[in-house]
CSV table of C-alpha atoms and ligand atoms in Angstrom, one decimal:
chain,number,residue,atom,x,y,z
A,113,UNK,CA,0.0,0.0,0.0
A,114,UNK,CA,1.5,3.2,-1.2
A,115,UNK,CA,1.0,6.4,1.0
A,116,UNK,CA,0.7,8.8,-2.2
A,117,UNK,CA,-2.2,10.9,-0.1
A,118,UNK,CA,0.4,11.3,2.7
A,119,UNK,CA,1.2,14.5,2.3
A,120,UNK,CA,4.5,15.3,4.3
A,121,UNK,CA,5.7,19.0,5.1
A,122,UNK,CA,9.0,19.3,6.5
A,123,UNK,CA,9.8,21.7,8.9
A,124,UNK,CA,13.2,22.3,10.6
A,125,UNK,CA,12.7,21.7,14.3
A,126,UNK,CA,10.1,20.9,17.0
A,127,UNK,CA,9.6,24.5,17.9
A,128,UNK,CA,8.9,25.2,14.3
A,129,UNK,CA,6.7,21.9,13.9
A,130,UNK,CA,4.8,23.2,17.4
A,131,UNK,CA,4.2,26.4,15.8
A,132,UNK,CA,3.3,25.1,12.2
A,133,UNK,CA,0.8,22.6,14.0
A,134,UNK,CA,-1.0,25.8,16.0
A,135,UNK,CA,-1.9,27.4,12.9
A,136,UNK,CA,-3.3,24.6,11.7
A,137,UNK,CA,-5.5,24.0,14.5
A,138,UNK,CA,-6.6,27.4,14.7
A,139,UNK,CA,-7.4,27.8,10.9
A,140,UNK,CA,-9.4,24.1,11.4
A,141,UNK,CA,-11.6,26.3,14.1
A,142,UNK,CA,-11.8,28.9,12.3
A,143,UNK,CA,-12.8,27.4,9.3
A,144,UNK,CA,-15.7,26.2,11.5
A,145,UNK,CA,-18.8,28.7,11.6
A,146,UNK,CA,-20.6,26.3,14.8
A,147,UNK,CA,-19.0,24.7,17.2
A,148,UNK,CA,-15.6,22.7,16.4
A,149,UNK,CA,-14.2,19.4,17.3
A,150,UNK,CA,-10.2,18.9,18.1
A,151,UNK,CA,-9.0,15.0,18.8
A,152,UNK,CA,-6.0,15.8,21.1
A,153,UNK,CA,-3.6,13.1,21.3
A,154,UNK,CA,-0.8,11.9,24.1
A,155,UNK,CA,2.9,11.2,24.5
A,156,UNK,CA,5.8,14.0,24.2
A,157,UNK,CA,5.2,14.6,20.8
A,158,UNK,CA,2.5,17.3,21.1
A,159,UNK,CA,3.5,18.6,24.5
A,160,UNK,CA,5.3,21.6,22.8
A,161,UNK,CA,1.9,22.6,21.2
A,162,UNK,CA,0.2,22.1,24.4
A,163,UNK,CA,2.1,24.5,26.1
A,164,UNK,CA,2.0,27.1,22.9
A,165,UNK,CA,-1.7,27.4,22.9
A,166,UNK,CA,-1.5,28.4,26.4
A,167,UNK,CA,0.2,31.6,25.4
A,168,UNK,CA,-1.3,34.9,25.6
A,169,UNK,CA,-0.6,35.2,21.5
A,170,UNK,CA,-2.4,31.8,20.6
A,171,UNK,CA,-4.6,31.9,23.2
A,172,UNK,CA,-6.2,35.1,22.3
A,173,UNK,CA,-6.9,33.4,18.9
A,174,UNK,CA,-9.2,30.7,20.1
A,175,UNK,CA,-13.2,31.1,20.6
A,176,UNK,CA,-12.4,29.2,23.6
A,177,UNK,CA,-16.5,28.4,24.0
A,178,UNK,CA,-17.0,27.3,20.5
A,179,UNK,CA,-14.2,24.6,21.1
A,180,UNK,CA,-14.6,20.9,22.1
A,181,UNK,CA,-11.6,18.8,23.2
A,182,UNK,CA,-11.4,15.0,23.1
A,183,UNK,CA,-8.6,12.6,23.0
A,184,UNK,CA,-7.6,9.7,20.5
A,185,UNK,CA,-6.7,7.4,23.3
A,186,UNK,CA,-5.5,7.7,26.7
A,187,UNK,CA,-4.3,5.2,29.2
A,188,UNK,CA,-6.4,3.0,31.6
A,189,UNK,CA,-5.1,5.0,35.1
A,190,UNK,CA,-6.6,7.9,37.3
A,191,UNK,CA,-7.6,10.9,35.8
A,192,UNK,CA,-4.7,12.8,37.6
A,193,UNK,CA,-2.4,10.0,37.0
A,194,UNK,CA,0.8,12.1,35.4
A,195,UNK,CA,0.5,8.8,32.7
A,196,UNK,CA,-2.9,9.9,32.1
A,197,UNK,CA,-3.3,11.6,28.4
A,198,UNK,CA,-5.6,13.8,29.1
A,199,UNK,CA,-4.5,15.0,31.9
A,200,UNK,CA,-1.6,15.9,30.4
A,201,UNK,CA,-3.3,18.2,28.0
A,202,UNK,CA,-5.5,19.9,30.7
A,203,UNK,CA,-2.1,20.5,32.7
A,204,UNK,CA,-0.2,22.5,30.0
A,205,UNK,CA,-2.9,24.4,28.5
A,206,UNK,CA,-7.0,23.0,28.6
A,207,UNK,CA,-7.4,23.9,32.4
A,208,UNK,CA,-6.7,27.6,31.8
A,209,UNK,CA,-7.7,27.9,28.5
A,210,UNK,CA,-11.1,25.9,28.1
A,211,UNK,CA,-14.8,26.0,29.6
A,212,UNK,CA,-14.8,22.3,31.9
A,213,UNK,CA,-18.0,21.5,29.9
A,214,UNK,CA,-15.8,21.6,26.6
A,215,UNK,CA,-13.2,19.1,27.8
A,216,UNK,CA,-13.7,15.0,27.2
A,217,UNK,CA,-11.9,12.6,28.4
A,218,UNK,CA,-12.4,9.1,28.6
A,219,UNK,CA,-13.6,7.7,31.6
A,220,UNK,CA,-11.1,6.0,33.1
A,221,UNK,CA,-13.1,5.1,36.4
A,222,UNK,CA,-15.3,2.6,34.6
A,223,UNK,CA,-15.1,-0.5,35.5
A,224,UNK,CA,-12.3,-1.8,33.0
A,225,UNK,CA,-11.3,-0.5,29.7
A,226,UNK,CA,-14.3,-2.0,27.7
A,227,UNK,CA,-16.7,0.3,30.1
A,228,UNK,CA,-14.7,3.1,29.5
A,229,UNK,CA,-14.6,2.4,25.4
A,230,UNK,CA,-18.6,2.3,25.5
A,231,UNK,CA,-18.8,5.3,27.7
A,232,UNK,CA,-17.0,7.3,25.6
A,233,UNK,CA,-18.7,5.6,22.1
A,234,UNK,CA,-21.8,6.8,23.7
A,235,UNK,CA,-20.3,10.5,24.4
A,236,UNK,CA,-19.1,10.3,20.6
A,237,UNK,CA,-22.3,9.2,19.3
A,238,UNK,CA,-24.4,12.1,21.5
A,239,UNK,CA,-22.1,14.9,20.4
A,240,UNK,CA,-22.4,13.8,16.7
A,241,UNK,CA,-25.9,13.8,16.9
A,242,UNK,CA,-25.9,10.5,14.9
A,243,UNK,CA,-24.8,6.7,15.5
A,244,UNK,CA,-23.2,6.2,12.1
A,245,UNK,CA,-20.8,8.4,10.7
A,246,UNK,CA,-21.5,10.2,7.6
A,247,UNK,CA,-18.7,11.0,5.4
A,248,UNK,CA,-19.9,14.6,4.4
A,249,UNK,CA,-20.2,16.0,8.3
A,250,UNK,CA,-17.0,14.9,9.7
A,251,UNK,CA,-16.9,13.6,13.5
A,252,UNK,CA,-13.8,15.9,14.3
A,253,UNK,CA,-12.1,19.1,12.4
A,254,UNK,CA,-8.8,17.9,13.4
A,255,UNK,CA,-7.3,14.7,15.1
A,256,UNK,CA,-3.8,14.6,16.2
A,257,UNK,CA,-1.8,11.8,16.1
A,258,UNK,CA,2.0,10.9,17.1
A,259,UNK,CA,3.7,7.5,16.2
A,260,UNK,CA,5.3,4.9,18.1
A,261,UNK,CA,8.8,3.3,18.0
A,262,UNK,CA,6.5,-0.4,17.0
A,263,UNK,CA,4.4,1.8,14.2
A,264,UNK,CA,1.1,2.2,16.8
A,265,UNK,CA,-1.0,5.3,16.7
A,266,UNK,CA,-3.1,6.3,19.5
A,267,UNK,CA,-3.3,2.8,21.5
A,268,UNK,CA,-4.1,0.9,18.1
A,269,UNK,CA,-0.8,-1.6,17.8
A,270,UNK,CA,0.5,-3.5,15.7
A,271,UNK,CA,-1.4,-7.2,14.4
A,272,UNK,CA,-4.0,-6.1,17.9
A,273,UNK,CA,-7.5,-6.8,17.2
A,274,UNK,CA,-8.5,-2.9,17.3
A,275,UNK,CA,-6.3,-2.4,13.7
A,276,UNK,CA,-9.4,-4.4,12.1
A,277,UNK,CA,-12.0,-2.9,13.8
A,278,UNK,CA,-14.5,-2.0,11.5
A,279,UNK,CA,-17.9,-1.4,13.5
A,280,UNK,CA,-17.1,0.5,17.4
A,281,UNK,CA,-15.2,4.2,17.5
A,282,UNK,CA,-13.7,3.2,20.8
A,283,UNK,CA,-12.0,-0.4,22.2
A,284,UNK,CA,-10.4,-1.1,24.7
A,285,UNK,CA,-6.6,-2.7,24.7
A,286,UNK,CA,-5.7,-4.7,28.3
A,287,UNK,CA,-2.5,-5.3,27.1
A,288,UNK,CA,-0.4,-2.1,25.6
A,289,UNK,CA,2.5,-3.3,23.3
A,290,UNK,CA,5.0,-0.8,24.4
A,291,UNK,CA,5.9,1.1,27.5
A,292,UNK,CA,3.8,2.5,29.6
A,293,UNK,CA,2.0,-0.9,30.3
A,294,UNK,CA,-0.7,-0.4,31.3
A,295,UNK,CA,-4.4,-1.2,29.7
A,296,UNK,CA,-5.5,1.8,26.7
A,297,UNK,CA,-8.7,3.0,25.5
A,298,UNK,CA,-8.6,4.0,21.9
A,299,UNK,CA,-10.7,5.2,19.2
A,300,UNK,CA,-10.8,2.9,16.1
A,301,UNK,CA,-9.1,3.8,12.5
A,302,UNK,CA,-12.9,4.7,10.8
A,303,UNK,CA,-13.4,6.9,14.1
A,304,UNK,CA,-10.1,8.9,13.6
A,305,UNK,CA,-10.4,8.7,10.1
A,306,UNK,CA,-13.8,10.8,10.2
A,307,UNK,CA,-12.2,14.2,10.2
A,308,UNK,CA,-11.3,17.4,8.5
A,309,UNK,CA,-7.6,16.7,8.8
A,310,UNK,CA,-5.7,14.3,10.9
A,311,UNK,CA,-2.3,16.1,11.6
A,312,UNK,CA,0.7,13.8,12.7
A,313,UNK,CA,3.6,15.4,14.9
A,314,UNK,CA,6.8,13.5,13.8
A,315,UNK,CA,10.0,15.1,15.2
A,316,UNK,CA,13.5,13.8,16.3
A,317,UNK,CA,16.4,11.1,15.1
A,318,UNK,CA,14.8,8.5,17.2
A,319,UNK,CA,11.5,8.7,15.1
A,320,UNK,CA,13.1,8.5,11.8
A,321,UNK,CA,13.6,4.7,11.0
A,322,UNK,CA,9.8,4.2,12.1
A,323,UNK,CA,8.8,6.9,10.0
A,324,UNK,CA,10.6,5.4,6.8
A,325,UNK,CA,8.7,2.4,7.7
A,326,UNK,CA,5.1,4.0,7.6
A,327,UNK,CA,5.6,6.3,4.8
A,328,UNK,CA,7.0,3.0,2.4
A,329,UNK,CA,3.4,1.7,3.3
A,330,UNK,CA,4.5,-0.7,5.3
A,331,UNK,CA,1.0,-2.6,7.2
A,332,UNK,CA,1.6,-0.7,10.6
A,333,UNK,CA,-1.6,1.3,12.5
A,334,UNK,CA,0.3,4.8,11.7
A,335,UNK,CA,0.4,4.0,8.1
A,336,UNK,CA,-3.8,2.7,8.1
A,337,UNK,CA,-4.3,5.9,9.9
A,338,UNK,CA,-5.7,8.6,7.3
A,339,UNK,CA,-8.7,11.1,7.3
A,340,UNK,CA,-11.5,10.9,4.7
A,341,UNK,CA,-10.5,14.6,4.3
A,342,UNK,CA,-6.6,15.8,4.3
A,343,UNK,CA,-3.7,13.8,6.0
A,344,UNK,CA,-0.9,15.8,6.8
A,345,UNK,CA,2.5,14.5,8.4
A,346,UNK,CA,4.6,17.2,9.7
A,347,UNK,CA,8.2,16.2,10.3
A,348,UNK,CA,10.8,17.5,11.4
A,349,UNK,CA,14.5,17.2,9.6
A,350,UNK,CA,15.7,14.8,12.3
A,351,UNK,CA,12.7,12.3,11.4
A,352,UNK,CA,13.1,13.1,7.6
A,353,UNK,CA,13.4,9.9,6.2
A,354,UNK,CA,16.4,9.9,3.5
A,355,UNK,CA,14.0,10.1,0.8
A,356,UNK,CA,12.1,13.0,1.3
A,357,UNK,CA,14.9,15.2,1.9
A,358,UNK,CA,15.2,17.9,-0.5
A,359,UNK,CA,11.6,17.4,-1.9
B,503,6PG,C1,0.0,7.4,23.9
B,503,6PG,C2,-0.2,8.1,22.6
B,503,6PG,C3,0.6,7.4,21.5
B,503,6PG,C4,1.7,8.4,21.1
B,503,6PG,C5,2.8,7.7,20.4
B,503,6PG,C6,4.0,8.6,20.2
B,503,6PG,O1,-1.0,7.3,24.6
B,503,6PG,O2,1.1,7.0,24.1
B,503,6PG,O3,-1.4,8.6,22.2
B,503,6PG,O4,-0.1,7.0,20.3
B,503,6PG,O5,1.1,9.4,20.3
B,503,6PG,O6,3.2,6.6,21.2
B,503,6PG,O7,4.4,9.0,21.5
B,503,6PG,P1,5.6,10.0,21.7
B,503,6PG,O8,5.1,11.3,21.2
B,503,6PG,O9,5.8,10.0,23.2
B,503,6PG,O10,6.8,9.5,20.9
């Protein structure tokens, strides 16, 4: 499977790919006339972005009330667990920034990760309005996404049942394939997929030879990953694979 709709911008450090990815988000809400929906996602990756929105110059650019936040996936621990995703993202900017009735995390005090997934299927489902997605009203305006070092994307991993999943737009995943290990909760590829853009944040050496493998089409989660609208992969020159330099 070639990735010729993966459109790849390279940018020349994280700072650069923080600030690049901000614009983006804010143009995606802006775009937006009612109310818009951003799928935040966890690890370092978008940390830097995080912490830029939180700054009086972005922040003054966001209709902070017109603005719902969910997350991809997040990991099966407390709420204020520093492994939890979303509490990461209300740490460095949300809490400050956004209304509490805009913010959506997945439950992680259900019972186990399969009560969470439905809880927050059923939170998906009311916010759409509808319990099938419809390719010409996009779930989300923009979904976030970072890879890991085995090719996952939010907690889908490789050869895991939730790569297939055709029907549900959130699993859950008791056993995570890399570090930290602990159980997931993850939306599914056709739930990320339904989106206005789905915006990858790909920076550092240590990303690069994971990256080569995803953009050769390689049959990895990050490489299924792609929005029925745009897919963009911004990438910093560290991850550049060889063969995109110079492009
Ligand atoms: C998670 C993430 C996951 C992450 C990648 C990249 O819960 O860990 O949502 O999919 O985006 O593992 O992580 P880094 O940005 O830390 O490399």
């Amino acid at each position: 499977m070639a990735n010729d709709n993966h459109h790849v911008i390279a940018v020349a450090g994280p700072a650069e790919l923080a600030k690049m990815a901000a614009e983006r988000l804010i143009a995606r809400i802006s775009a937006n006339a009612g109310r818009a929906a951003i799928c935040l996602t966890g690890g370092s990756s978008p940390k830097q972005l995080y912490q830029l929105l939180a700054t009086d110059a972005y922040r003054s650019r966001i209709p902070w009330d017109h603005v719902h936040w969910f997350i991809g996936d997040d990991r099966f621990v407390a709420a204020d667990d520093p492994l939890n995703n979303m509490a990461m993202a209300r740490r460095l900017f949300l809490d400050r920034c956004a209304p509490a009735d805009t913010i959506h995390p997945i439950p992680t005090d259900a019972a186990d990760p399969e009560d969470a997934a439905r809880r927050y299927e059923s939170e998906l489902k009311s916010y759409y309005g509808f319990s099938r997605l419809n390719p010409a009203r996009p779930l989300f305006d923009l979904v976030l996404m970072g890879v890991g070092p085995d090719g996952h994307t939010a907690s889908i991993f490789p050869d895991y049942p939730a790569m297939g999943e055709t029907g549900r737009w959130v699993v859950g995943v008791p056993k995570a394939n890399v570090e930290p290990f602990v159980p997931r909760v993850t939306l599914t590829l056709p739930a990320l997929a339904s989106c206005r853009e789905m915006l990858f944040q790909i920076a550092g050496p240590g990303k690069r030879a994971i990256l080569t493998r995803v953009l050769a089409g390689e049959n990895l989660p990050a490489s299924r990953a792609q929005s029925i609208g745009e897919t963009i992969w911004l990438v910093d020159q560290a991850a550049l694979p060889e063969n995109f330099r110079g492009r």
